[in-house]
């Protein structure tokens, strides 16, 4: 998996990959990822989510990066570019997803590096993100140089219905 290219998907390629992107989202959510959905995630809901992003991908306000083996998406990450005049220096890392069969092989790090490089190339000097407190993603983000901005309690519901805290992170690029 470490040799899969990381590519930025345009609207047409993202649209063509919606079934595979939906399968990746389902795998992640059903595997416990807190990315805005609750398990079990229906294919129709996952596909509708990806379709809803196509206008933002087209207008460039959201960048979507993916690692694909043919038409099978094994990992993806999104970069939401802040659009207001006072915030054009920042972006948000969103929904870093790696399929369960492709984990622990460096794919998440490579996806993050691609998003960071695009952010920097676009003049973004501050990246922010959040993840469930205590998740394995915290270790990844710290290892990539992200700093803790704090914890918000009762932030996200998880599959058992309980409310869990989220951990906010940030990273400056100079």
PDB file of C-alpha atoms in Angstrom:
ATOM      1  CA  UNK A   1       0.000   0.000   0.000  1.00  0.00           C
ATOM      2  CA  UNK A   2       2.947   2.306   0.516  1.00  0.00           C
ATOM      3  CA  UNK A   3       3.442   2.561  -3.244  1.00  0.00           C
ATOM      4  CA  UNK A   4      -0.108   3.657  -4.089  1.00  0.00           C
ATOM      5  CA  UNK A   5      -0.077   7.167  -5.532  1.00  0.00           C
ATOM      6  CA  UNK A   6      -1.949   9.868  -3.651  1.00  0.00           C
ATOM      7  CA  UNK A   7      -3.914  11.969  -6.119  1.00  0.00           C
ATOM      8  CA  UNK A   8      -6.155  14.985  -5.876  1.00  0.00           C
ATOM      9  CA  UNK A   9      -9.510  14.056  -7.341  1.00  0.00           C
ATOM     10  CA  UNK A  10     -11.373  16.473  -9.562  1.00  0.00           C
ATOM     11  CA  UNK A  11     -15.163  16.433  -9.722  1.00  0.00           C
ATOM     12  CA  UNK A  12     -15.355  13.945 -12.596  1.00  0.00           C
ATOM     13  CA  UNK A  13     -12.993  11.428 -10.982  1.00  0.00           C
ATOM     14  CA  UNK A  14     -14.658  11.821  -7.576  1.00  0.00           C
ATOM     15  CA  UNK A  15     -18.081  11.265  -9.163  1.00  0.00           C
ATOM     16  CA  UNK A  16     -16.824   8.147 -10.924  1.00  0.00           C
ATOM     17  CA  UNK A  17     -15.443   6.808  -7.636  1.00  0.00           C
ATOM     18  CA  UNK A  18     -18.549   7.452  -5.510  1.00  0.00           C
ATOM     19  CA  UNK A  19     -19.358   3.741  -5.017  1.00  0.00           C
ATOM     20  CA  UNK A  20     -15.814   3.062  -3.820  1.00  0.00           C
ATOM     21  CA  UNK A  21     -15.669   6.234  -1.709  1.00  0.00           C
ATOM     22  CA  UNK A  22     -18.981   5.179  -0.144  1.00  0.00           C
ATOM     23  CA  UNK A  23     -17.593   1.720   0.616  1.00  0.00           C
ATOM     24  CA  UNK A  24     -14.549   3.333   2.264  1.00  0.00           C
ATOM     25  CA  UNK A  25     -16.778   5.567   4.390  1.00  0.00           C
ATOM     26  CA  UNK A  26     -18.961   2.605   5.374  1.00  0.00           C
ATOM     27  CA  UNK A  27     -15.903   0.551   6.331  1.00  0.00           C
ATOM     28  CA  UNK A  28     -14.552   3.411   8.446  1.00  0.00           C
ATOM     29  CA  UNK A  29     -17.833   4.231  10.201  1.00  0.00           C
ATOM     30  CA  UNK A  30     -18.740   0.601  10.785  1.00  0.00           C
ATOM     31  CA  UNK A  31     -15.211   0.130  12.143  1.00  0.00           C
ATOM     32  CA  UNK A  32     -15.723   2.826  14.780  1.00  0.00           C
ATOM     33  CA  UNK A  33     -14.464   6.020  13.125  1.00  0.00           C
ATOM     34  CA  UNK A  34     -16.162   9.168  14.363  1.00  0.00           C
ATOM     35  CA  UNK A  35     -16.558  11.094  11.118  1.00  0.00           C
ATOM     36  CA  UNK A  36     -20.097  12.417  11.366  1.00  0.00           C
ATOM     37  CA  UNK A  37     -22.074   9.207  10.835  1.00  0.00           C
ATOM     38  CA  UNK A  38     -23.307   6.369  13.039  1.00  0.00           C
ATOM     39  CA  UNK A  39     -23.045   2.645  12.306  1.00  0.00           C
ATOM     40  CA  UNK A  40     -24.384   0.831  10.488  1.00  0.00           C
ATOM     41  CA  UNK A  41     -24.001   3.271   7.610  1.00  0.00           C
ATOM     42  CA  UNK A  42     -26.207   2.508   4.617  1.00  0.00           C
ATOM     43  CA  UNK A  43     -24.639   2.629   1.162  1.00  0.00           C
ATOM     44  CA  UNK A  44     -27.262   5.129  -0.039  1.00  0.00           C
ATOM     45  CA  UNK A  45     -26.424   7.533   2.795  1.00  0.00           C
ATOM     46  CA  UNK A  46     -22.696   7.197   2.162  1.00  0.00           C
ATOM     47  CA  UNK A  47     -23.141   7.799  -1.565  1.00  0.00           C
ATOM     48  CA  UNK A  48     -25.385  10.821  -0.913  1.00  0.00           C
ATOM     49  CA  UNK A  49     -22.679  12.295   1.313  1.00  0.00           C
ATOM     50  CA  UNK A  50     -20.038  12.037  -1.416  1.00  0.00           C
ATOM     51  CA  UNK A  51     -22.404  13.422  -4.047  1.00  0.00           C
ATOM     52  CA  UNK A  52     -23.069  16.416  -1.786  1.00  0.00           C
ATOM     53  CA  UNK A  53     -19.364  17.315  -1.918  1.00  0.00           C
ATOM     54  CA  UNK A  54     -19.089  17.443  -5.703  1.00  0.00           C
ATOM     55  CA  UNK A  55     -19.949  21.169  -6.038  1.00  0.00           C
ATOM     56  CA  UNK A  56     -17.265  22.098  -3.474  1.00  0.00           C
ATOM     57  CA  UNK A  57     -14.727  19.873  -5.194  1.00  0.00           C
ATOM     58  CA  UNK A  58     -15.582  21.544  -8.474  1.00  0.00           C
ATOM     59  CA  UNK A  59     -15.315  25.111  -7.141  1.00  0.00           C
ATOM     60  CA  UNK A  60     -12.063  24.318  -5.312  1.00  0.00           C
ATOM     61  CA  UNK A  61     -13.282  25.104  -1.796  1.00  0.00           C
ATOM     62  CA  UNK A  62     -12.763  21.442  -0.852  1.00  0.00           C
ATOM     63  CA  UNK A  63      -9.811  19.365  -1.981  1.00  0.00           C
ATOM     64  CA  UNK A  64     -10.177  15.591  -1.984  1.00  0.00           C
ATOM     65  CA  UNK A  65      -7.129  13.339  -2.005  1.00  0.00           C
ATOM     66  CA  UNK A  66      -7.293   9.585  -2.463  1.00  0.00           C
ATOM     67  CA  UNK A  67      -5.115   6.513  -2.663  1.00  0.00           C
ATOM     68  CA  UNK A  68      -6.587   4.193  -5.261  1.00  0.00           C
ATOM     69  CA  UNK A  69      -5.790   0.706  -6.460  1.00  0.00           C
ATOM     70  CA  UNK A  70      -7.549   0.955  -9.806  1.00  0.00           C
ATOM     71  CA  UNK A  71     -11.106   1.987  -9.005  1.00  0.00           C
ATOM     72  CA  UNK A  72     -10.844   0.898  -5.357  1.00  0.00           C
ATOM     73  CA  UNK A  73     -10.285   3.781  -2.944  1.00  0.00           C
ATOM     74  CA  UNK A  74      -8.222   2.556  -0.004  1.00  0.00           C
ATOM     75  CA  UNK A  75      -7.811   5.927   1.686  1.00  0.00           C
ATOM     76  CA  UNK A  76      -8.884   9.534   1.424  1.00  0.00           C
ATOM     77  CA  UNK A  77      -8.631  12.877   3.168  1.00  0.00           C
ATOM     78  CA  UNK A  78     -10.321  16.204   2.587  1.00  0.00           C
ATOM     79  CA  UNK A  79      -9.020  19.719   2.952  1.00  0.00           C
ATOM     80  CA  UNK A  80     -11.720  22.317   3.560  1.00  0.00           C
ATOM     81  CA  UNK A  81     -10.391  25.713   2.535  1.00  0.00           C
ATOM     82  CA  UNK A  82     -11.751  28.596   4.603  1.00  0.00           C
ATOM     83  CA  UNK A  83     -13.295  31.150   2.239  1.00  0.00           C
ATOM     84  CA  UNK A  84     -13.913  34.330   4.253  1.00  0.00           C
ATOM     85  CA  UNK A  85     -11.492  37.241   3.777  1.00  0.00           C
ATOM     86  CA  UNK A  86     -10.174  37.003   7.345  1.00  0.00           C
ATOM     87  CA  UNK A  87      -9.616  33.237   7.202  1.00  0.00           C
ATOM     88  CA  UNK A  88      -7.985  32.515   3.871  1.00  0.00           C
ATOM     89  CA  UNK A  89      -4.770  31.588   5.658  1.00  0.00           C
ATOM     90  CA  UNK A  90      -6.312  28.453   7.170  1.00  0.00           C
ATOM     91  CA  UNK A  91      -7.832  25.132   6.207  1.00  0.00           C
ATOM     92  CA  UNK A  92      -9.400  22.169   7.971  1.00  0.00           C
ATOM     93  CA  UNK A  93      -8.321  18.567   7.610  1.00  0.00           C
ATOM     94  CA  UNK A  94     -11.502  16.494   7.381  1.00  0.00           C
ATOM     95  CA  UNK A  95     -12.398  12.836   7.297  1.00  0.00           C
ATOM     96  CA  UNK A  96      -9.066  11.097   7.054  1.00  0.00           C
ATOM     97  CA  UNK A  97     -10.200   7.574   6.114  1.00  0.00           C
ATOM     98  CA  UNK A  98      -8.127   4.446   5.569  1.00  0.00           C
ATOM     99  CA  UNK A  99      -9.780   1.132   4.754  1.00  0.00           C
ATOM    100  CA  UNK A 100      -9.317  -1.475   7.487  1.00  0.00           C
ATOM    101  CA  UNK A 101      -7.352  -3.732   5.114  1.00  0.00           C
ATOM    102  CA  UNK A 102      -4.879  -0.923   4.337  1.00  0.00           C
ATOM    103  CA  UNK A 103      -4.159   0.357   7.850  1.00  0.00           C
ATOM    104  CA  UNK A 104      -0.794   0.465   9.613  1.00  0.00           C
ATOM    105  CA  UNK A 105       1.093   0.766   6.335  1.00  0.00           C
ATOM    106  CA  UNK A 106       1.772   4.510   6.273  1.00  0.00           C
ATOM    107  CA  UNK A 107      -1.165   5.469   4.085  1.00  0.00           C
ATOM    108  CA  UNK A 108      -2.686   7.917   6.586  1.00  0.00           C
ATOM    109  CA  UNK A 109       0.639   9.733   6.898  1.00  0.00           C
ATOM    110  CA  UNK A 110       0.998   9.962   3.121  1.00  0.00           C
ATOM    111  CA  UNK A 111      -2.559  11.282   2.738  1.00  0.00           C
ATOM    112  CA  UNK A 112      -1.929  13.888   5.424  1.00  0.00           C
ATOM    113  CA  UNK A 113       1.327  14.982   3.784  1.00  0.00           C
ATOM    114  CA  UNK A 114      -0.457  15.428   0.449  1.00  0.00           C
ATOM    115  CA  UNK A 115      -3.132  17.594   2.071  1.00  0.00           C
ATOM    116  CA  UNK A 116      -0.509  19.612   3.945  1.00  0.00           C
ATOM    117  CA  UNK A 117       1.527  20.193   0.785  1.00  0.00           C
ATOM    118  CA  UNK A 118      -1.562  21.389  -1.083  1.00  0.00           C
ATOM    119  CA  UNK A 119      -2.479  23.683   1.791  1.00  0.00           C
ATOM    120  CA  UNK A 120       0.980  25.221   1.833  1.00  0.00           C
ATOM    121  CA  UNK A 121       1.063  25.556  -1.960  1.00  0.00           C
ATOM    122  CA  UNK A 122      -2.240  27.421  -1.715  1.00  0.00           C
ATOM    123  CA  UNK A 123      -0.901  29.857   0.874  1.00  0.00           C
ATOM    124  CA  UNK A 124      -2.549  28.227   3.894  1.00  0.00           C
ATOM    125  CA  UNK A 125      -0.356  28.527   6.969  1.00  0.00           C
ATOM    126  CA  UNK A 126      -2.689  27.089   9.630  1.00  0.00           C
ATOM    127  CA  UNK A 127      -4.336  23.672   9.571  1.00  0.00           C
ATOM    128  CA  UNK A 128      -6.908  22.557  12.122  1.00  0.00           C
ATOM    129  CA  UNK A 129      -8.607  19.216  12.762  1.00  0.00           C
ATOM    130  CA  UNK A 130     -10.410  17.272  15.433  1.00  0.00           C
ATOM    131  CA  UNK A 131     -10.605  13.640  16.447  1.00  0.00           C
ATOM    132  CA  UNK A 132     -12.161  11.599  19.204  1.00  0.00           C
ATOM    133  CA  UNK A 133     -10.254  11.877  22.458  1.00  0.00           C
ATOM    134  CA  UNK A 134      -8.283   8.686  23.009  1.00  0.00           C
ATOM    135  CA  UNK A 135      -8.407   7.589  19.379  1.00  0.00           C
ATOM    136  CA  UNK A 136      -5.428   6.147  17.553  1.00  0.00           C
ATOM    137  CA  UNK A 137      -5.588   9.190  15.276  1.00  0.00           C
ATOM    138  CA  UNK A 138      -4.316  11.349  18.148  1.00  0.00           C
ATOM    139  CA  UNK A 139      -0.999   9.506  17.997  1.00  0.00           C
ATOM    140  CA  UNK A 140      -0.814  10.029  14.232  1.00  0.00           C
ATOM    141  CA  UNK A 141      -1.539  13.749  14.440  1.00  0.00           C
ATOM    142  CA  UNK A 142       0.949  14.354  17.242  1.00  0.00           C
ATOM    143  CA  UNK A 143       3.573  12.441  15.276  1.00  0.00           C
ATOM    144  CA  UNK A 144       2.937  14.725  12.306  1.00  0.00           C
ATOM    145  CA  UNK A 145       3.590  17.827  14.423  1.00  0.00           C
ATOM    146  CA  UNK A 146       0.042  18.838  15.343  1.00  0.00           C
ATOM    147  CA  UNK A 147      -0.429  20.545  18.687  1.00  0.00           C
ATOM    148  CA  UNK A 148      -3.338  20.228  21.079  1.00  0.00           C
ATOM    149  CA  UNK A 149      -5.743  23.156  21.194  1.00  0.00           C
ATOM    150  CA  UNK A 150      -7.935  21.502  23.818  1.00  0.00           C
ATOM    151  CA  UNK A 151     -10.788  19.090  24.363  1.00  0.00           C
ATOM    152  CA  UNK A 152     -14.528  19.643  24.024  1.00  0.00           C
ATOM    153  CA  UNK A 153     -16.616  17.250  26.149  1.00  0.00           C
ATOM    154  CA  UNK A 154     -19.799  15.559  24.895  1.00  0.00           C
ATOM    155  CA  UNK A 155     -18.990  16.528  21.307  1.00  0.00           C
ATOM    156  CA  UNK A 156     -19.892  13.503  19.195  1.00  0.00           C
ATOM    157  CA  UNK A 157     -22.285  10.593  19.538  1.00  0.00           C
ATOM    158  CA  UNK A 158     -20.842   7.180  18.816  1.00  0.00           C
ATOM    159  CA  UNK A 159     -22.466   3.878  17.890  1.00  0.00           C
ATOM    160  CA  UNK A 160     -23.569   2.990  21.421  1.00  0.00           C
ATOM    161  CA  UNK A 161     -25.321   6.353  21.760  1.00  0.00           C
ATOM    162  CA  UNK A 162     -22.891   7.828  24.250  1.00  0.00           C
ATOM    163  CA  UNK A 163     -21.445  11.311  23.823  1.00  0.00           C
ATOM    164  CA  UNK A 164     -17.675  11.457  23.572  1.00  0.00           C
ATOM    165  CA  UNK A 165     -15.145  14.304  23.770  1.00  0.00           C
ATOM    166  CA  UNK A 166     -13.258  15.561  20.744  1.00  0.00           C
ATOM    167  CA  UNK A 167      -9.647  16.694  20.741  1.00  0.00           C
ATOM    168  CA  UNK A 168      -8.833  19.787  18.672  1.00  0.00           C
ATOM    169  CA  UNK A 169      -5.430  20.032  17.000  1.00  0.00           C
ATOM    170  CA  UNK A 170      -3.630  22.649  14.925  1.00  0.00           C
ATOM    171  CA  UNK A 171      -0.398  23.048  13.020  1.00  0.00           C
ATOM    172  CA  UNK A 172       1.341  26.165  11.719  1.00  0.00           C
ATOM    173  CA  UNK A 173       3.438  26.204   8.570  1.00  0.00           C
ATOM    174  CA  UNK A 174       5.854  29.078   8.192  1.00  0.00           C
TER     175      UNK A 174
END
